[in-house]
Short mmCIF file of C-alpha atoms and ligand atoms in Angstrom, two decimals:
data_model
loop_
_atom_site.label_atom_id
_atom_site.label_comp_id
_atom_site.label_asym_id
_atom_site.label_seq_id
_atom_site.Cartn_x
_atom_site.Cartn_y
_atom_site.Cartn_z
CA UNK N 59 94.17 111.01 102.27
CA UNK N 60 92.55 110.96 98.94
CA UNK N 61 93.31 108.88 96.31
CA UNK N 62 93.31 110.52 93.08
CA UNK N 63 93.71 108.28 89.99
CA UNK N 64 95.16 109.71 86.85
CA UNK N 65 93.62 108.94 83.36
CA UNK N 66 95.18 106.01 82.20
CA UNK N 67 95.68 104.82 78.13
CA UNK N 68 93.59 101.81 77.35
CA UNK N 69 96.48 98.62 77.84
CA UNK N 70 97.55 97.04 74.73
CA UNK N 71 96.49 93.50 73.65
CA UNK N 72 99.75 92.19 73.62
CA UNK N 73 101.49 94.14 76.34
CA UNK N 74 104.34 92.79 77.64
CA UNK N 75 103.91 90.57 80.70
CA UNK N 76 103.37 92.58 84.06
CA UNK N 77 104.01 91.57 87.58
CA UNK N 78 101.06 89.72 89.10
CA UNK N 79 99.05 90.61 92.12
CA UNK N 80 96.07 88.76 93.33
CA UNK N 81 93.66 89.08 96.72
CA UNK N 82 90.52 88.22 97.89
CA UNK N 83 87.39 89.09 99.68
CA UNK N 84 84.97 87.51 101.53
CA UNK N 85 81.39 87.78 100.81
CA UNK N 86 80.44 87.61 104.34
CA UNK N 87 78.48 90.94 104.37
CA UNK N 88 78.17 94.28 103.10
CA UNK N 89 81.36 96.12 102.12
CA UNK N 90 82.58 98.40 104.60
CA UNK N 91 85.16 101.70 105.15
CA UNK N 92 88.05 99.27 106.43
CA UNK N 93 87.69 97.05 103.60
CA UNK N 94 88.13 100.07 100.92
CA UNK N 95 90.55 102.04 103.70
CA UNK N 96 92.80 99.09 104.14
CA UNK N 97 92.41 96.83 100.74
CA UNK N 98 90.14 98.14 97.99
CA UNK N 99 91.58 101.58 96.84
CA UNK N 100 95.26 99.45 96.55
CA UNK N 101 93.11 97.14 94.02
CA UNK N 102 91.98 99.95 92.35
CA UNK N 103 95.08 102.07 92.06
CA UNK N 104 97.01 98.69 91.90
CA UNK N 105 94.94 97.54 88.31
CA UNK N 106 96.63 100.48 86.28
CA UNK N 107 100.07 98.62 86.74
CA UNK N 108 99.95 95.16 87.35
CA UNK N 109 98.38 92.08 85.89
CA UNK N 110 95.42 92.16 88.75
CA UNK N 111 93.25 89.26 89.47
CA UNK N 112 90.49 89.77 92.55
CA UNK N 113 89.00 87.13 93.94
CA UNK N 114 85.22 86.95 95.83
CA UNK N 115 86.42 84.22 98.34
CA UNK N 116 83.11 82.36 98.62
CA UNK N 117 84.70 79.34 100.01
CA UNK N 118 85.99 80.80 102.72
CA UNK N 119 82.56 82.85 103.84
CA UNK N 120 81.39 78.65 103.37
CA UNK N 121 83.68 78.74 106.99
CA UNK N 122 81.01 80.98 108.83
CA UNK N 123 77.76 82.19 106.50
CA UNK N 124 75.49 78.69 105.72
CA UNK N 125 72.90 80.21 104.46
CA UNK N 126 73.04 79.59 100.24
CA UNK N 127 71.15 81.91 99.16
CA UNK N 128 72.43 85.11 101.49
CA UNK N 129 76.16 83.24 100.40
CA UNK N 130 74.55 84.24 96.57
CA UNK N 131 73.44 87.38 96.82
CA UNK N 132 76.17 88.25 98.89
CA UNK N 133 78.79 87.60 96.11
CA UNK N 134 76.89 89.03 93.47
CA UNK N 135 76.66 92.73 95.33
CA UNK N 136 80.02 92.11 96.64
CA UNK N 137 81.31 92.07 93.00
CA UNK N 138 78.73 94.97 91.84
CA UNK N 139 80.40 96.71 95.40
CA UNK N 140 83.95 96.46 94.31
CA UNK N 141 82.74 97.08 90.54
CA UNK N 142 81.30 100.37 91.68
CA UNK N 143 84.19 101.16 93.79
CA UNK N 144 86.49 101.21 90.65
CA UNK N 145 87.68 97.94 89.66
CA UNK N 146 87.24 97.97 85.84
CA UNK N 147 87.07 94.33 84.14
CA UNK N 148 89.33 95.86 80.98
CA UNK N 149 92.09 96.16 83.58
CA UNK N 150 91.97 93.63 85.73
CA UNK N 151 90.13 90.37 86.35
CA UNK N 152 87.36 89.63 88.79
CA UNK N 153 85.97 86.04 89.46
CA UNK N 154 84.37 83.67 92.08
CA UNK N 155 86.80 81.11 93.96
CA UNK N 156 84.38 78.62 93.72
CA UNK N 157 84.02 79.05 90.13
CA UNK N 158 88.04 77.92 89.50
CA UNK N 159 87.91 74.11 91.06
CA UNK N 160 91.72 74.25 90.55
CA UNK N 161 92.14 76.32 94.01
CA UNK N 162 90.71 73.71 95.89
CA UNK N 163 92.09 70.93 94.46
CA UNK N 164 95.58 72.64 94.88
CA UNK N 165 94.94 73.55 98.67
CA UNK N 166 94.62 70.28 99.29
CA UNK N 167 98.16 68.99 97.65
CA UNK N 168 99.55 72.20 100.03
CA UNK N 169 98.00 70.36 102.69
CA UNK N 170 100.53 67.85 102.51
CA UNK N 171 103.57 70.19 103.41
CA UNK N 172 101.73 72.25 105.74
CA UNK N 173 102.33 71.07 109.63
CA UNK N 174 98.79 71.30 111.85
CA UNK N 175 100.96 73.15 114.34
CA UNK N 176 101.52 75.91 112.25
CA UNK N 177 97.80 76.01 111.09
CA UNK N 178 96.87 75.69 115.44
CA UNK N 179 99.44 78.69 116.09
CA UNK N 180 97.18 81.34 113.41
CA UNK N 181 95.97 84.29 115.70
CA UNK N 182 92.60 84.54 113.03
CA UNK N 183 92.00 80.82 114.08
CA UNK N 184 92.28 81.78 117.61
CA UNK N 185 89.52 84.56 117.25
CA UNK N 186 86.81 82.61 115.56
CA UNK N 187 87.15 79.67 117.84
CA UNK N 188 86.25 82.76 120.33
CA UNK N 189 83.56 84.29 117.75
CA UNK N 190 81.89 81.30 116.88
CA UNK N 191 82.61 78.52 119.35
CA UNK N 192 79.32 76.55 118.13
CA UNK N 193 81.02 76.61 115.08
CA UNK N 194 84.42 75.43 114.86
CA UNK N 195 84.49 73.77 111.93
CA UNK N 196 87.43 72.17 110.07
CA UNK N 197 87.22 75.23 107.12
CA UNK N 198 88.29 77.26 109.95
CA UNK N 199 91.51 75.22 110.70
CA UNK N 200 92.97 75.03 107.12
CA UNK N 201 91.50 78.77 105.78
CA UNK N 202 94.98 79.99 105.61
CA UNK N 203 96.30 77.09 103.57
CA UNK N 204 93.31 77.61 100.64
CA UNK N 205 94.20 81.56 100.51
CA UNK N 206 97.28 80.24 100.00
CA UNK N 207 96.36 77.62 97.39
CA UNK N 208 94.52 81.30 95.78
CA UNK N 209 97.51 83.26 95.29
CA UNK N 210 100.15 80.66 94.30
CA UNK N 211 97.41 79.33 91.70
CA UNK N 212 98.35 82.43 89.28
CA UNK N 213 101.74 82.65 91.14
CA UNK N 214 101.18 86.27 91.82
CA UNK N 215 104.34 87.60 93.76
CA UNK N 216 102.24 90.90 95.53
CA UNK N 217 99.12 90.86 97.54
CA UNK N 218 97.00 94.19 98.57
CA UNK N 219 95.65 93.63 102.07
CA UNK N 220 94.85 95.01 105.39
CA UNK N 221 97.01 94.50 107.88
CA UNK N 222 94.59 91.75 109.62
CA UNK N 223 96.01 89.61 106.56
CA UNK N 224 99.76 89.75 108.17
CA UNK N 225 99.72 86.12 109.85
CA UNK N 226 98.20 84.90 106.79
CA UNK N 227 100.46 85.98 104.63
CA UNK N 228 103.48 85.10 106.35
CA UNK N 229 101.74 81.38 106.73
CA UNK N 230 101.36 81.62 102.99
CA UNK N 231 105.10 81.91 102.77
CA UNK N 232 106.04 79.30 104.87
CA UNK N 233 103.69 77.10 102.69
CA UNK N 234 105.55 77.88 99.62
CA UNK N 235 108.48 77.30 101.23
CA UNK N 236 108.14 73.89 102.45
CA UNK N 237 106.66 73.40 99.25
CA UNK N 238 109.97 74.40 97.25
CA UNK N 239 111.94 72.29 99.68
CA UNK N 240 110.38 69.61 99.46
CA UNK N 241 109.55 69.13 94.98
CA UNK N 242 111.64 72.04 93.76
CA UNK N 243 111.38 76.34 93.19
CA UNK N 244 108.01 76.63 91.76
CA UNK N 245 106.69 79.15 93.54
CA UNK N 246 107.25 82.98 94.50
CA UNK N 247 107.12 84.01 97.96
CA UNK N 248 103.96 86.15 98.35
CA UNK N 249 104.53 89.95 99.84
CA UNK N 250 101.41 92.16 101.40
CA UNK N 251 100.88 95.67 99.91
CA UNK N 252 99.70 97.60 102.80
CA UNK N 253 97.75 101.05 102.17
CA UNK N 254 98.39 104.02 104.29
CA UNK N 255 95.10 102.52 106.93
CA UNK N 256 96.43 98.95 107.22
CA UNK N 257 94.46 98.91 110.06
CA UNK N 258 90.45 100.72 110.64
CA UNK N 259 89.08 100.10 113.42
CA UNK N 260 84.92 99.25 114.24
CA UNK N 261 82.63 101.77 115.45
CA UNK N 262 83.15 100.08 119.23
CA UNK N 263 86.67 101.62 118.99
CA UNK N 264 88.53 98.08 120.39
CA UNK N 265 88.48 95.96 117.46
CA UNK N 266 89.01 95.93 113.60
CA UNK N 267 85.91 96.73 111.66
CA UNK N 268 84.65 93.39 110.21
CA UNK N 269 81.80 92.15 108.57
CA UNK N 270 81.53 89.39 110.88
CA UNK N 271 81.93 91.31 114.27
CA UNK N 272 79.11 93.74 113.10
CA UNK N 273 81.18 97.07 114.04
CA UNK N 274 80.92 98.55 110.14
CA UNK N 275 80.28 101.44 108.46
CA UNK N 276 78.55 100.56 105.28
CA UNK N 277 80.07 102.70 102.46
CA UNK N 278 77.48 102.09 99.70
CA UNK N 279 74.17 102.06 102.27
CA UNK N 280 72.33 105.15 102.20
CA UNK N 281 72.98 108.16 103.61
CA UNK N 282 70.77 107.81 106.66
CA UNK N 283 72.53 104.55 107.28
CA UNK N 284 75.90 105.74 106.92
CA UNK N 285 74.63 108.53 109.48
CA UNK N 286 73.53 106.19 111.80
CA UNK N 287 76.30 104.03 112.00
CA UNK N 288 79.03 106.98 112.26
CA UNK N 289 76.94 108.38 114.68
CA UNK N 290 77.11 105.19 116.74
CA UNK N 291 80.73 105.17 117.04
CA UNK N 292 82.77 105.70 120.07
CA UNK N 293 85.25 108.22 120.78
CA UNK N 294 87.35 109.25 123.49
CA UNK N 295 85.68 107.21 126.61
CA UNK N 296 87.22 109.65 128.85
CA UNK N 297 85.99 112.76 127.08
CA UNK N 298 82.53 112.64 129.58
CA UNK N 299 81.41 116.18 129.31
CA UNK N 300 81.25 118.52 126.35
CA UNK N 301 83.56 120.93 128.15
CA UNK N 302 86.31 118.25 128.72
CA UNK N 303 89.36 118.36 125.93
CA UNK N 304 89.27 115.36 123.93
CA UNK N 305 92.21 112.99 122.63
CA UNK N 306 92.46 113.12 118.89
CA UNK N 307 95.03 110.31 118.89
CA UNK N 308 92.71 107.82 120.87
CA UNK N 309 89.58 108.96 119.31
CA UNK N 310 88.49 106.40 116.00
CA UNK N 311 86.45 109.25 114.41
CA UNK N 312 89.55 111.55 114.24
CA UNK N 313 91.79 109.23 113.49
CA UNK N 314 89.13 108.37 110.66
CA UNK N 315 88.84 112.28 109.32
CA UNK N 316 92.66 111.93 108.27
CA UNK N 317 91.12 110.09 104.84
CA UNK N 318 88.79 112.15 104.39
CA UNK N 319 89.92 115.83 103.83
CA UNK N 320 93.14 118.21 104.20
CA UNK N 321 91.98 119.88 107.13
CA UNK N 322 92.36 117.13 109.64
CA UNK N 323 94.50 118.95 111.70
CA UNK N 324 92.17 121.41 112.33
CA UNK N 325 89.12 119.25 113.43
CA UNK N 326 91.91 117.44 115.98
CA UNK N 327 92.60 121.06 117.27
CA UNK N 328 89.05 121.72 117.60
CA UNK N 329 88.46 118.66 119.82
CA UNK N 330 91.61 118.99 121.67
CA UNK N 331 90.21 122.16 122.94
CA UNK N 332 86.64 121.50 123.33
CA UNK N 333 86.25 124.29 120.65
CA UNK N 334 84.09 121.38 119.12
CA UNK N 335 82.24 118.23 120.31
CA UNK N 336 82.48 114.46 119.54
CA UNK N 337 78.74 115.28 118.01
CA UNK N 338 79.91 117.53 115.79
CA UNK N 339 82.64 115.42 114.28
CA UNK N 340 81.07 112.74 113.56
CA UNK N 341 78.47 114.81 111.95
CA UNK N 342 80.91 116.22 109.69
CA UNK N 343 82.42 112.74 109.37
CA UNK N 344 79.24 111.51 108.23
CA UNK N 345 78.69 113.81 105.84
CA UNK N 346 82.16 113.36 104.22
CA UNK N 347 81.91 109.27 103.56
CA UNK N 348 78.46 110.18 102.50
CA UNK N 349 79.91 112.88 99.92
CA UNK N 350 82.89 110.31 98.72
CA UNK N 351 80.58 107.43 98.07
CA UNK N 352 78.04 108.97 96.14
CA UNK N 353 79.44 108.02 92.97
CA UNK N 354 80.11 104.38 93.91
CA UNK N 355 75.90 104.17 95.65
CA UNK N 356 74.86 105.30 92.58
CA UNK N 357 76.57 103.07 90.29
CA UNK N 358 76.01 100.35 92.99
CA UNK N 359 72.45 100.40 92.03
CA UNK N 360 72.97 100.67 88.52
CA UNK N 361 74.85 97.07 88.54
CA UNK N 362 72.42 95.71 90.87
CA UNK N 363 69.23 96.40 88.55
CA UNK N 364 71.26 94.34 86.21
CA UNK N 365 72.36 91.61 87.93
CA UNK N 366 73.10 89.42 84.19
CA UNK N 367 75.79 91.87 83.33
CA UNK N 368 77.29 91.02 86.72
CA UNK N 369 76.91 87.59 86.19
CA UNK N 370 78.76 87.87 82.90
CA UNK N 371 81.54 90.15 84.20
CA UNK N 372 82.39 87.10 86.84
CA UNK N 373 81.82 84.19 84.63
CA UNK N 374 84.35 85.72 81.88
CA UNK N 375 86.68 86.51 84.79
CA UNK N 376 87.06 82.44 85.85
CA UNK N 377 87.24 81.64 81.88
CA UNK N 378 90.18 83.79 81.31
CA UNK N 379 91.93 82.68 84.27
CA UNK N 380 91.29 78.71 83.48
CA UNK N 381 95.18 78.55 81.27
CA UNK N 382 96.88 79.96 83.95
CA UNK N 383 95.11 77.59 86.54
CA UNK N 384 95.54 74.64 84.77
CA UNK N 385 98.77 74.96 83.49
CA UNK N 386 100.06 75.50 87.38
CA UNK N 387 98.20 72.42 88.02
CA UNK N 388 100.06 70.57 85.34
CA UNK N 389 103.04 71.55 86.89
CA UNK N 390 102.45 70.98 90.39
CA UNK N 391 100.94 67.51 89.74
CA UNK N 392 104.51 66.60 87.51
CA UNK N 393 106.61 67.54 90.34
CA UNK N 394 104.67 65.71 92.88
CA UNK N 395 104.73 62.24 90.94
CA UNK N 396 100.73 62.53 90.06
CA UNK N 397 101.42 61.62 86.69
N1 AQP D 684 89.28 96.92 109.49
C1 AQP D 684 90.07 96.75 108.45
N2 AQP D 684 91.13 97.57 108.26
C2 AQP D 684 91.94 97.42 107.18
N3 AQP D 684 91.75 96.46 106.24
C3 AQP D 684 90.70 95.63 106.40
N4 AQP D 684 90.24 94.60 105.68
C4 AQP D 684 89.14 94.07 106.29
N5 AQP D 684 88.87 94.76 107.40
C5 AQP D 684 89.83 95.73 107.50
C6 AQP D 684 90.83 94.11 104.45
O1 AQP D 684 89.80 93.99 103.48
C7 AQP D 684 90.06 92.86 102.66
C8 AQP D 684 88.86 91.94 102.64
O2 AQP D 684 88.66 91.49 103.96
P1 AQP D 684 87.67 90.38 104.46
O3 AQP D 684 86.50 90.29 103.57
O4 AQP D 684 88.39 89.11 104.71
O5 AQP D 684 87.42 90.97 105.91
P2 AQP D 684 86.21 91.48 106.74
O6 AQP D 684 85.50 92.59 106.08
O7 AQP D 684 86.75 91.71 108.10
O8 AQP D 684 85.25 90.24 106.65
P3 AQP D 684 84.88 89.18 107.75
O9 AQP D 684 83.97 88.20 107.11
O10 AQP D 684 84.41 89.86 108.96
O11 AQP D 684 86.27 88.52 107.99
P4 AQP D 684 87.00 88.24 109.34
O12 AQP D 684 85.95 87.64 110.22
O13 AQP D 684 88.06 87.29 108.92
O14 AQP D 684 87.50 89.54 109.84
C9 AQP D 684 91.30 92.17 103.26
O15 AQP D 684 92.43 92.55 102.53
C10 AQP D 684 91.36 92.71 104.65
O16 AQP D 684 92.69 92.73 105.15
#
């Protein structure tokens, strides 16, 4: 499915207040087709009617990249990724975590309502103890509460993710819950905005694409890249010979030709009776991501040969957003008794 954006009138300075959606994402690596599948064309779309804030989560890539300066460039072409992609700082706003201190200071105040046990229980928490067992560090433990601590900052009621997000999410509103209880209705109760792939998987076929399991397709790498990483993929494991029928509805690169053309249907019947091979469609599959991310490469580069405007675009982003931080702050100390 493509997503076609109509034009949209420039917003009015003093438009009346809209509903507020915020979400992040990690700079932890390149951006990749299940990031834009699953989260970035919501932001996108998502910018023409709400009050949008989008977040480069830096302190939570702190949980598994410790390298400083891969964690710097990898925010800055993160932001000149989802820049390129379509988010336009006139419509919505676009800032580091780490450059709002208010998220971490109110993390840890949701600390204090938020029972270990639930924290223990997260499935994500589960998965990088697996992942990175040399690395179980106490970031990984309370990640769920500081995404929280993000999106009840601005008190934004909507939040475009994948579906990886779910457990998260629903953790997020059992933190503002026990939060209410406890010191009074302050705030809403988060809801995910799922897109039509809440779920891509990786080139091995089994499990999500991620940055950190390495299973990507990079949208905005070049087109040889892009080749060789669709080309890599797996398909129907018990498709062995080029004769055999394949399964469209087990096979990733099928299942991944649905967003990318009308005629979807037709390359599943062509598989299903070995009119074509697994080569051939993920040639043409190739060639379509290639095709749809032109635009965004290009731009890409333009942003990236000038990094300063980048810079500027993030640095204004955590400025405007400083009122609303510190005026939920205000509030949240008050209630508490921390002044
Ligand atoms: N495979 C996916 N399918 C659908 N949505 C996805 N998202 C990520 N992968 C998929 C959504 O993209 C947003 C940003 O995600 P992220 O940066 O937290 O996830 P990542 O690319 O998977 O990065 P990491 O570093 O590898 O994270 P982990 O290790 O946590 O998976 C989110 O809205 C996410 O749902």
């Amino acid at each position: 499915m493509t997503v076609e954006l109509a034009p949209q009138p420039a917003l009015a300075p003093l438009a009346a207040p809209r509903p507020l959606i915020f979400s992040g994402i990690q700079p932890s690596g390149i951006v990749h087709l299940g990031n834009d599948l699953g989260a970035i064309r919501n932001y996108v779309m998502l910018q023409y009617e709400y009050e949008a804030i989008y977040c480069i989560v830096d302190y939570h890539a702190l949980t598994s990249t410790h390298d400083a300066a891969l964690l710097r460039r990898r925010t800055r072409e993160m932001a000149a990724s989802l820049l390129a992609l379509g988010l336009d700082p006139d419509r919505c706003t676009l800032f580091v975590q780490s450059h709002r201190p208010e998220h971490t200071e109110l993390m840890w105040l949701l600390t204090t309502v938020t029972p270990v046990s639930w924290l223990e229980r997260t499935p994500t928490y589960k998965d990088k103890i697996a992942n990175q067992p040399d690395d179980v560090n106490h970031g990984l433990l309370t990640y769920p509460v500081l995404q929280a601590a993000d999106i009840v900052i601005y008190k934004a009621s909507l939040v475009p993710v994948g579906k990886d997000q779910a457990a998260h999410l629903e953790l997020s509103r059992e933190i503002v819950r026990a939060f209410n209880y406890r010191y009074g209705e302050t705030f809403p109760e988060p809801q995910a905005v799922y897109t039509s792939a809440p779920v891509v998987l990786g080139t091995d076929g089994v499990k999500k694409m991620s940055k950190s399991v390495g299973n990507t397709i990079e949208i905005l790498a070049s087109p040889e890249e892009i080749r060789k990483q669709v080309m890599s993929m797996v398909t129907d494991t018990e498709r062995i010979k080029r004769t055999d029928p394949g399964r469209p509805g087990v096979c990733n690169v099928c299942q991944l030709h649905r967003f990318f053309g009308d005629d979807y249907e037709e390359i599943w019947d062509g598989e299903a009776t070995a009119r074509t091979g697994c080569v051939d469609t993920k040639k043409l599959l190739a060639q379509r991501i290639t095709e749809r991310y032109a635009g965004a490469r290009e731009r890409y580069a333009e942003l990236m040969a000038h990094p300063a405007d980048v810079d500027g675009i993030l640095e204004a982003g955590a400025d405007r957003l400083k009122p609303k931080a510190a005026a939920t702050m205000a509030e949240v100390k008050e209630k508490m008794g921390l002044r």
